[in-house]
């Protein structure tokens, strides 16, 4: 098996804002780094019994969409098909349930969050589809609904949390990898020639420029504020109070 998909996944992790808990992002980064350096054995990813295609159920007039694991905008393709849950898949499942004529859809959450791209538009799409079809939308937090998972679930008519579950982490995080020291130890010196200074994020020594870091901070802050506004819109909690939570995760009580 080629490790090209893994390299592409790694590219989608670095330098990309995520609505995910830091503890969930760290092992993903570490795993992909090891896998990309061939320090882990190659293997085929085989979906378990919770395949995306089977993640919807209909019992009478009730449909269920399971939001499990780290969320992505597009499906992650494994050796045997899509693996995990994507925003595109969630919307597709919702459309199928609308066509079935269900009157209630339950979003069952066990997720630390995921990519920021298309997260809010997915949440709003679910809300619009439910309103147009007259469907009652319920979010049930089974174990964890954090960051992007919370952003999607908060648009529901009702949010129910298990006494042992947790939710929160209204914020945005971005991982950067500074390779300048490693390149220096390896005797390598990258040189970037750009038409304008803003074309490259690096300084002459290969480290990130202060201007680039400031731009990334501004973008992460923008997304974090947008997240807080999204939560405020559907809960009535003032934006300032949401931001004052400092992206903490809270227990049910």
PDB file of C-alpha atoms in Angstrom:
ATOM      1  CA  UNK A   1       0.000   0.000   0.000  1.00  0.00           C
ATOM      2  CA  UNK A   2       1.309   3.445  -0.841  1.00  0.00           C
ATOM      3  CA  UNK A   3       1.659   5.892   2.022  1.00  0.00           C
ATOM      4  CA  UNK A   4       0.568   8.794  -0.201  1.00  0.00           C
ATOM      5  CA  UNK A   5      -2.858   9.024   1.545  1.00  0.00           C
ATOM      6  CA  UNK A   6      -1.042   9.258   4.884  1.00  0.00           C
ATOM      7  CA  UNK A   7       1.165  12.090   3.597  1.00  0.00           C
ATOM      8  CA  UNK A   8      -1.950  13.855   2.365  1.00  0.00           C
ATOM      9  CA  UNK A   9      -3.597  13.373   5.761  1.00  0.00           C
ATOM     10  CA  UNK A  10      -0.503  14.778   7.477  1.00  0.00           C
ATOM     11  CA  UNK A  11      -0.647  17.843   5.246  1.00  0.00           C
ATOM     12  CA  UNK A  12      -4.268  18.344   6.293  1.00  0.00           C
ATOM     13  CA  UNK A  13      -3.314  18.283   9.995  1.00  0.00           C
ATOM     14  CA  UNK A  14      -0.444  20.784  10.045  1.00  0.00           C
ATOM     15  CA  UNK A  15      -1.138  24.478   9.474  1.00  0.00           C
ATOM     16  CA  UNK A  16      -4.914  23.925   9.392  1.00  0.00           C
ATOM     17  CA  UNK A  17      -7.257  25.254  12.109  1.00  0.00           C
ATOM     18  CA  UNK A  18      -9.246  22.580  13.930  1.00  0.00           C
ATOM     19  CA  UNK A  19     -12.223  22.689  16.258  1.00  0.00           C
ATOM     20  CA  UNK A  20     -10.928  19.831  18.360  1.00  0.00           C
ATOM     21  CA  UNK A  21      -9.543  19.287  21.837  1.00  0.00           C
ATOM     22  CA  UNK A  22      -5.752  19.512  22.064  1.00  0.00           C
ATOM     23  CA  UNK A  23      -5.582  16.083  23.706  1.00  0.00           C
ATOM     24  CA  UNK A  24      -7.359  14.583  20.695  1.00  0.00           C
ATOM     25  CA  UNK A  25      -5.169  16.407  18.161  1.00  0.00           C
ATOM     26  CA  UNK A  26      -1.821  15.441  19.716  1.00  0.00           C
ATOM     27  CA  UNK A  27      -1.992  11.633  19.219  1.00  0.00           C
ATOM     28  CA  UNK A  28      -3.182  12.118  15.631  1.00  0.00           C
ATOM     29  CA  UNK A  29      -0.186  14.331  14.885  1.00  0.00           C
ATOM     30  CA  UNK A  30       2.234  11.939  16.565  1.00  0.00           C
ATOM     31  CA  UNK A  31       0.822   8.898  14.774  1.00  0.00           C
ATOM     32  CA  UNK A  32       0.904  10.489  11.332  1.00  0.00           C
ATOM     33  CA  UNK A  33       4.474  11.691  11.890  1.00  0.00           C
ATOM     34  CA  UNK A  34       5.628   8.173  12.785  1.00  0.00           C
ATOM     35  CA  UNK A  35       3.641   6.623   9.967  1.00  0.00           C
ATOM     36  CA  UNK A  36       4.997   9.146   7.468  1.00  0.00           C
ATOM     37  CA  UNK A  37       8.578   8.367   8.532  1.00  0.00           C
ATOM     38  CA  UNK A  38       7.966   4.612   8.046  1.00  0.00           C
ATOM     39  CA  UNK A  39       8.475   3.929  11.743  1.00  0.00           C
ATOM     40  CA  UNK A  40       5.121   2.173  11.902  1.00  0.00           C
ATOM     41  CA  UNK A  41       4.111  -0.882   9.861  1.00  0.00           C
ATOM     42  CA  UNK A  42       1.843  -0.278   6.900  1.00  0.00           C
ATOM     43  CA  UNK A  43      -1.635  -1.727   7.229  1.00  0.00           C
ATOM     44  CA  UNK A  44      -5.037  -1.432   5.674  1.00  0.00           C
ATOM     45  CA  UNK A  45      -7.692   0.471   7.600  1.00  0.00           C
ATOM     46  CA  UNK A  46     -10.773  -1.705   7.793  1.00  0.00           C
ATOM     47  CA  UNK A  47     -13.967  -0.123   9.121  1.00  0.00           C
ATOM     48  CA  UNK A  48     -15.604  -1.903  12.012  1.00  0.00           C
ATOM     49  CA  UNK A  49     -19.277  -2.642  12.504  1.00  0.00           C
ATOM     50  CA  UNK A  50     -20.004   1.069  12.812  1.00  0.00           C
ATOM     51  CA  UNK A  51     -19.530   1.756   9.123  1.00  0.00           C
ATOM     52  CA  UNK A  52     -20.752   5.137   8.010  1.00  0.00           C
ATOM     53  CA  UNK A  53     -23.275   3.484   5.703  1.00  0.00           C
ATOM     54  CA  UNK A  54     -24.789   1.688   8.705  1.00  0.00           C
ATOM     55  CA  UNK A  55     -24.748   4.608  11.112  1.00  0.00           C
ATOM     56  CA  UNK A  56     -28.388   5.463  10.589  1.00  0.00           C
ATOM     57  CA  UNK A  57     -31.301   3.647  12.092  1.00  0.00           C
ATOM     58  CA  UNK A  58     -35.039   4.113  11.884  1.00  0.00           C
ATOM     59  CA  UNK A  59     -37.337   3.044  14.677  1.00  0.00           C
ATOM     60  CA  UNK A  60     -40.853   4.178  13.865  1.00  0.00           C
ATOM     61  CA  UNK A  61     -40.574   7.911  13.206  1.00  0.00           C
ATOM     62  CA  UNK A  62     -37.126   8.300  14.768  1.00  0.00           C
ATOM     63  CA  UNK A  63     -33.828   8.371  12.895  1.00  0.00           C
ATOM     64  CA  UNK A  64     -30.334   8.409  14.359  1.00  0.00           C
ATOM     65  CA  UNK A  65     -27.055   9.858  13.117  1.00  0.00           C
ATOM     66  CA  UNK A  66     -24.011   8.786  15.096  1.00  0.00           C
ATOM     67  CA  UNK A  67     -21.268  11.382  15.402  1.00  0.00           C
ATOM     68  CA  UNK A  68     -18.336   9.251  16.520  1.00  0.00           C
ATOM     69  CA  UNK A  69     -14.631  10.036  16.625  1.00  0.00           C
ATOM     70  CA  UNK A  70     -12.669  12.849  15.001  1.00  0.00           C
ATOM     71  CA  UNK A  71     -14.730  14.676  12.375  1.00  0.00           C
ATOM     72  CA  UNK A  72     -13.543  15.644   8.898  1.00  0.00           C
ATOM     73  CA  UNK A  73     -15.101  17.699   6.113  1.00  0.00           C
ATOM     74  CA  UNK A  74     -14.732  14.994   3.456  1.00  0.00           C
ATOM     75  CA  UNK A  75     -14.772  11.229   4.060  1.00  0.00           C
ATOM     76  CA  UNK A  76     -11.391   9.651   4.831  1.00  0.00           C
ATOM     77  CA  UNK A  77     -10.982   6.806   2.367  1.00  0.00           C
ATOM     78  CA  UNK A  78      -9.544   3.583   3.778  1.00  0.00           C
ATOM     79  CA  UNK A  79      -8.688   0.408   1.898  1.00  0.00           C
ATOM     80  CA  UNK A  80     -12.290  -0.785   2.094  1.00  0.00           C
ATOM     81  CA  UNK A  81     -14.125   2.499   1.725  1.00  0.00           C
ATOM     82  CA  UNK A  82     -14.843   5.578   3.829  1.00  0.00           C
ATOM     83  CA  UNK A  83     -13.778   5.473   7.476  1.00  0.00           C
ATOM     84  CA  UNK A  84     -15.099   7.624  10.280  1.00  0.00           C
ATOM     85  CA  UNK A  85     -17.646  10.427  10.106  1.00  0.00           C
ATOM     86  CA  UNK A  86     -17.508  13.421   7.781  1.00  0.00           C
ATOM     87  CA  UNK A  87     -19.591  16.577   7.578  1.00  0.00           C
ATOM     88  CA  UNK A  88     -20.600  15.583   4.063  1.00  0.00           C
ATOM     89  CA  UNK A  89     -21.712  12.191   5.357  1.00  0.00           C
ATOM     90  CA  UNK A  90     -23.745  13.741   8.174  1.00  0.00           C
ATOM     91  CA  UNK A  91     -25.641  15.960   5.735  1.00  0.00           C
ATOM     92  CA  UNK A  92     -26.207  13.008   3.385  1.00  0.00           C
ATOM     93  CA  UNK A  93     -27.586  10.900   6.235  1.00  0.00           C
ATOM     94  CA  UNK A  94     -29.872  13.746   7.265  1.00  0.00           C
ATOM     95  CA  UNK A  95     -31.166  14.018   3.687  1.00  0.00           C
ATOM     96  CA  UNK A  96     -31.907  10.284   3.636  1.00  0.00           C
ATOM     97  CA  UNK A  97     -33.798  10.492   6.915  1.00  0.00           C
ATOM     98  CA  UNK A  98     -35.803  13.441   5.608  1.00  0.00           C
ATOM     99  CA  UNK A  99     -36.735  11.365   2.569  1.00  0.00           C
ATOM    100  CA  UNK A 100     -37.795   8.494   4.852  1.00  0.00           C
ATOM    101  CA  UNK A 101     -40.282  10.820   6.492  1.00  0.00           C
ATOM    102  CA  UNK A 102     -39.041  10.580  10.076  1.00  0.00           C
ATOM    103  CA  UNK A 103     -40.356  13.173  12.500  1.00  0.00           C
ATOM    104  CA  UNK A 104     -37.417  13.057  14.924  1.00  0.00           C
ATOM    105  CA  UNK A 105     -33.657  12.812  14.367  1.00  0.00           C
ATOM    106  CA  UNK A 106     -31.256  12.069  17.208  1.00  0.00           C
ATOM    107  CA  UNK A 107     -27.616  13.096  16.891  1.00  0.00           C
ATOM    108  CA  UNK A 108     -25.652  10.770  19.175  1.00  0.00           C
ATOM    109  CA  UNK A 109     -22.286  12.278  20.107  1.00  0.00           C
ATOM    110  CA  UNK A 110     -19.044  10.587  21.082  1.00  0.00           C
ATOM    111  CA  UNK A 111     -16.535  12.968  19.534  1.00  0.00           C
ATOM    112  CA  UNK A 112     -13.692  15.329  20.536  1.00  0.00           C
ATOM    113  CA  UNK A 113     -14.359  17.491  17.457  1.00  0.00           C
ATOM    114  CA  UNK A 114     -12.488  17.861  14.196  1.00  0.00           C
ATOM    115  CA  UNK A 115     -11.802  20.120  11.241  1.00  0.00           C
ATOM    116  CA  UNK A 116     -13.069  23.685  11.300  1.00  0.00           C
ATOM    117  CA  UNK A 117     -13.652  23.817   7.538  1.00  0.00           C
ATOM    118  CA  UNK A 118     -17.401  23.537   6.761  1.00  0.00           C
ATOM    119  CA  UNK A 119     -18.267  22.771  10.392  1.00  0.00           C
ATOM    120  CA  UNK A 120     -20.591  25.730  10.973  1.00  0.00           C
ATOM    121  CA  UNK A 121     -22.217  25.464   7.537  1.00  0.00           C
ATOM    122  CA  UNK A 122     -22.908  21.779   8.247  1.00  0.00           C
ATOM    123  CA  UNK A 123     -24.583  22.656  11.539  1.00  0.00           C
ATOM    124  CA  UNK A 124     -26.727  25.315   9.869  1.00  0.00           C
ATOM    125  CA  UNK A 125     -27.608  22.925   7.035  1.00  0.00           C
ATOM    126  CA  UNK A 126     -28.897  20.377   9.572  1.00  0.00           C
ATOM    127  CA  UNK A 127     -30.972  23.054  11.257  1.00  0.00           C
ATOM    128  CA  UNK A 128     -32.435  24.257   7.943  1.00  0.00           C
ATOM    129  CA  UNK A 129     -33.225  20.712   6.771  1.00  0.00           C
ATOM    130  CA  UNK A 130     -34.963  19.935  10.045  1.00  0.00           C
ATOM    131  CA  UNK A 131     -37.013  23.142   9.917  1.00  0.00           C
ATOM    132  CA  UNK A 132     -38.066  22.616   6.304  1.00  0.00           C
ATOM    133  CA  UNK A 133     -39.160  19.018   6.971  1.00  0.00           C
ATOM    134  CA  UNK A 134     -40.769  19.728  10.343  1.00  0.00           C
ATOM    135  CA  UNK A 135     -38.327  17.378  12.084  1.00  0.00           C
ATOM    136  CA  UNK A 136     -37.512  17.636  15.775  1.00  0.00           C
ATOM    137  CA  UNK A 137     -33.734  17.562  16.176  1.00  0.00           C
ATOM    138  CA  UNK A 138     -32.285  16.158  19.406  1.00  0.00           C
ATOM    139  CA  UNK A 139     -28.621  15.946  20.398  1.00  0.00           C
ATOM    140  CA  UNK A 140     -27.699  13.205  22.825  1.00  0.00           C
ATOM    141  CA  UNK A 141     -24.207  13.405  24.315  1.00  0.00           C
ATOM    142  CA  UNK A 142     -23.322   9.821  25.127  1.00  0.00           C
ATOM    143  CA  UNK A 143     -19.713  10.269  26.305  1.00  0.00           C
ATOM    144  CA  UNK A 144     -18.249  13.480  24.843  1.00  0.00           C
ATOM    145  CA  UNK A 145     -19.302  16.298  22.554  1.00  0.00           C
ATOM    146  CA  UNK A 146     -16.474  18.797  22.218  1.00  0.00           C
ATOM    147  CA  UNK A 147     -15.525  21.531  19.770  1.00  0.00           C
ATOM    148  CA  UNK A 148     -16.843  20.713  16.267  1.00  0.00           C
ATOM    149  CA  UNK A 149     -19.159  18.060  17.683  1.00  0.00           C
ATOM    150  CA  UNK A 150     -20.633  20.641  20.030  1.00  0.00           C
ATOM    151  CA  UNK A 151     -20.936  23.154  17.175  1.00  0.00           C
ATOM    152  CA  UNK A 152     -23.067  20.666  15.252  1.00  0.00           C
ATOM    153  CA  UNK A 153     -25.106  19.461  18.212  1.00  0.00           C
ATOM    154  CA  UNK A 154     -25.885  22.898  19.638  1.00  0.00           C
ATOM    155  CA  UNK A 155     -28.319  23.663  16.782  1.00  0.00           C
ATOM    156  CA  UNK A 156     -30.710  20.957  18.009  1.00  0.00           C
ATOM    157  CA  UNK A 157     -34.089  21.722  19.566  1.00  0.00           C
ATOM    158  CA  UNK A 158     -32.952  19.912  22.683  1.00  0.00           C
ATOM    159  CA  UNK A 159     -29.576  18.770  24.000  1.00  0.00           C
ATOM    160  CA  UNK A 160     -29.514  15.826  26.404  1.00  0.00           C
ATOM    161  CA  UNK A 161     -26.309  14.793  28.156  1.00  0.00           C
ATOM    162  CA  UNK A 162     -25.593  11.545  29.973  1.00  0.00           C
ATOM    163  CA  UNK A 163     -24.652  12.134  33.631  1.00  0.00           C
ATOM    164  CA  UNK A 164     -21.188  10.664  32.964  1.00  0.00           C
ATOM    165  CA  UNK A 165     -20.575  12.615  29.746  1.00  0.00           C
ATOM    166  CA  UNK A 166     -18.746  15.886  29.095  1.00  0.00           C
ATOM    167  CA  UNK A 167     -19.044  18.793  26.680  1.00  0.00           C
ATOM    168  CA  UNK A 168     -17.448  22.131  25.927  1.00  0.00           C
ATOM    169  CA  UNK A 169     -14.120  23.211  24.436  1.00  0.00           C
ATOM    170  CA  UNK A 170     -15.533  26.167  22.506  1.00  0.00           C
ATOM    171  CA  UNK A 171     -12.335  27.250  20.802  1.00  0.00           C
ATOM    172  CA  UNK A 172      -9.925  26.694  17.944  1.00  0.00           C
ATOM    173  CA  UNK A 173      -6.418  25.195  17.849  1.00  0.00           C
ATOM    174  CA  UNK A 174      -3.754  25.017  15.160  1.00  0.00           C
ATOM    175  CA  UNK A 175      -0.603  22.839  15.141  1.00  0.00           C
ATOM    176  CA  UNK A 176       2.615  24.122  13.567  1.00  0.00           C
ATOM    177  CA  UNK A 177       5.811  22.113  13.107  1.00  0.00           C
ATOM    178  CA  UNK A 178       9.052  24.109  13.103  1.00  0.00           C
ATOM    179  CA  UNK A 179      11.654  21.952  11.322  1.00  0.00           C
ATOM    180  CA  UNK A 180      14.444  24.548  11.331  1.00  0.00           C
ATOM    181  CA  UNK A 181      16.487  22.960  14.171  1.00  0.00           C
ATOM    182  CA  UNK A 182      16.183  19.470  12.685  1.00  0.00           C
ATOM    183  CA  UNK A 183      17.310  20.758   9.284  1.00  0.00           C
ATOM    184  CA  UNK A 184      20.227  22.576  10.889  1.00  0.00           C
ATOM    185  CA  UNK A 185      21.378  19.409  12.664  1.00  0.00           C
ATOM    186  CA  UNK A 186      21.082  17.512   9.392  1.00  0.00           C
ATOM    187  CA  UNK A 187      23.275  20.075   7.668  1.00  0.00           C
ATOM    188  CA  UNK A 188      20.457  21.344   5.477  1.00  0.00           C
ATOM    189  CA  UNK A 189      19.590  24.979   4.877  1.00  0.00           C
ATOM    190  CA  UNK A 190      16.403  25.742   2.949  1.00  0.00           C
ATOM    191  CA  UNK A 191      16.374  28.923   0.896  1.00  0.00           C
ATOM    192  CA  UNK A 192      13.087  30.486  -0.172  1.00  0.00           C
ATOM    193  CA  UNK A 193      12.922  33.057  -2.934  1.00  0.00           C
ATOM    194  CA  UNK A 194       9.523  34.736  -3.125  1.00  0.00           C
ATOM    195  CA  UNK A 195       7.989  37.549  -5.153  1.00  0.00           C
ATOM    196  CA  UNK A 196       6.727  39.173  -1.948  1.00  0.00           C
ATOM    197  CA  UNK A 197       7.648  38.514   1.708  1.00  0.00           C
ATOM    198  CA  UNK A 198       4.164  37.255   2.480  1.00  0.00           C
ATOM    199  CA  UNK A 199       4.448  34.436  -0.081  1.00  0.00           C
ATOM    200  CA  UNK A 200       6.484  32.265   2.285  1.00  0.00           C
ATOM    201  CA  UNK A 201       5.900  31.744   6.026  1.00  0.00           C
ATOM    202  CA  UNK A 202       9.606  31.134   6.725  1.00  0.00           C
ATOM    203  CA  UNK A 203      12.573  33.229   7.701  1.00  0.00           C
ATOM    204  CA  UNK A 204      16.020  32.651   6.201  1.00  0.00           C
ATOM    205  CA  UNK A 205      16.872  30.069   8.879  1.00  0.00           C
ATOM    206  CA  UNK A 206      13.761  28.047   8.064  1.00  0.00           C
ATOM    207  CA  UNK A 207      11.814  29.049  11.185  1.00  0.00           C
ATOM    208  CA  UNK A 208       8.402  30.663  10.966  1.00  0.00           C
ATOM    209  CA  UNK A 209       8.357  34.425  10.571  1.00  0.00           C
ATOM    210  CA  UNK A 210       6.729  36.549  13.260  1.00  0.00           C
ATOM    211  CA  UNK A 211       4.365  37.967  10.632  1.00  0.00           C
ATOM    212  CA  UNK A 212       3.173  34.487   9.687  1.00  0.00           C
ATOM    213  CA  UNK A 213       2.664  33.470  13.320  1.00  0.00           C
ATOM    214  CA  UNK A 214       0.683  36.656  13.932  1.00  0.00           C
ATOM    215  CA  UNK A 215      -1.508  35.881  10.918  1.00  0.00           C
ATOM    216  CA  UNK A 216      -2.131  32.338  12.158  1.00  0.00           C
ATOM    217  CA  UNK A 217      -2.995  33.644  15.621  1.00  0.00           C
ATOM    218  CA  UNK A 218      -5.426  36.135  14.119  1.00  0.00           C
ATOM    219  CA  UNK A 219      -7.101  33.409  12.054  1.00  0.00           C
ATOM    220  CA  UNK A 220      -7.407  31.043  15.019  1.00  0.00           C
ATOM    221  CA  UNK A 221      -8.828  33.867  17.139  1.00  0.00           C
ATOM    222  CA  UNK A 222     -11.301  34.720  14.362  1.00  0.00           C
ATOM    223  CA  UNK A 223     -12.532  31.127  14.183  1.00  0.00           C
ATOM    224  CA  UNK A 224     -12.729  30.909  17.970  1.00  0.00           C
ATOM    225  CA  UNK A 225     -14.848  34.072  18.095  1.00  0.00           C
ATOM    226  CA  UNK A 226     -17.038  32.751  15.280  1.00  0.00           C
ATOM    227  CA  UNK A 227     -17.512  29.552  17.286  1.00  0.00           C
ATOM    228  CA  UNK A 228     -18.511  31.552  20.372  1.00  0.00           C
ATOM    229  CA  UNK A 229     -21.027  33.543  18.291  1.00  0.00           C
ATOM    230  CA  UNK A 230     -22.430  30.284  16.908  1.00  0.00           C
ATOM    231  CA  UNK A 231     -22.918  28.888  20.417  1.00  0.00           C
ATOM    232  CA  UNK A 232     -24.413  32.167  21.624  1.00  0.00           C
ATOM    233  CA  UNK A 233     -26.919  32.199  18.740  1.00  0.00           C
ATOM    234  CA  UNK A 234     -28.380  28.816  19.689  1.00  0.00           C
ATOM    235  CA  UNK A 235     -28.114  29.016  23.488  1.00  0.00           C
ATOM    236  CA  UNK A 236     -28.690  32.655  24.330  1.00  0.00           C
ATOM    237  CA  UNK A 237     -25.474  32.721  26.367  1.00  0.00           C
ATOM    238  CA  UNK A 238     -23.659  36.034  25.715  1.00  0.00           C
ATOM    239  CA  UNK A 239     -20.555  35.745  23.534  1.00  0.00           C
ATOM    240  CA  UNK A 240     -18.405  37.237  26.292  1.00  0.00           C
ATOM    241  CA  UNK A 241     -19.491  34.498  28.700  1.00  0.00           C
ATOM    242  CA  UNK A 242     -18.784  31.780  26.143  1.00  0.00           C
ATOM    243  CA  UNK A 243     -15.279  33.161  25.569  1.00  0.00           C
ATOM    244  CA  UNK A 244     -14.757  33.434  29.334  1.00  0.00           C
ATOM    245  CA  UNK A 245     -15.172  29.646  29.556  1.00  0.00           C
ATOM    246  CA  UNK A 246     -11.650  29.549  28.079  1.00  0.00           C
ATOM    247  CA  UNK A 247     -12.372  26.472  25.900  1.00  0.00           C
ATOM    248  CA  UNK A 248     -12.798  24.264  28.978  1.00  0.00           C
ATOM    249  CA  UNK A 249     -14.577  20.911  28.874  1.00  0.00           C
ATOM    250  CA  UNK A 250     -17.285  20.504  31.526  1.00  0.00           C
ATOM    251  CA  UNK A 251     -18.943  17.519  33.154  1.00  0.00           C
ATOM    252  CA  UNK A 252     -22.700  17.103  32.863  1.00  0.00           C
ATOM    253  CA  UNK A 253     -23.474  18.638  36.258  1.00  0.00           C
TER     254      UNK A 253
END
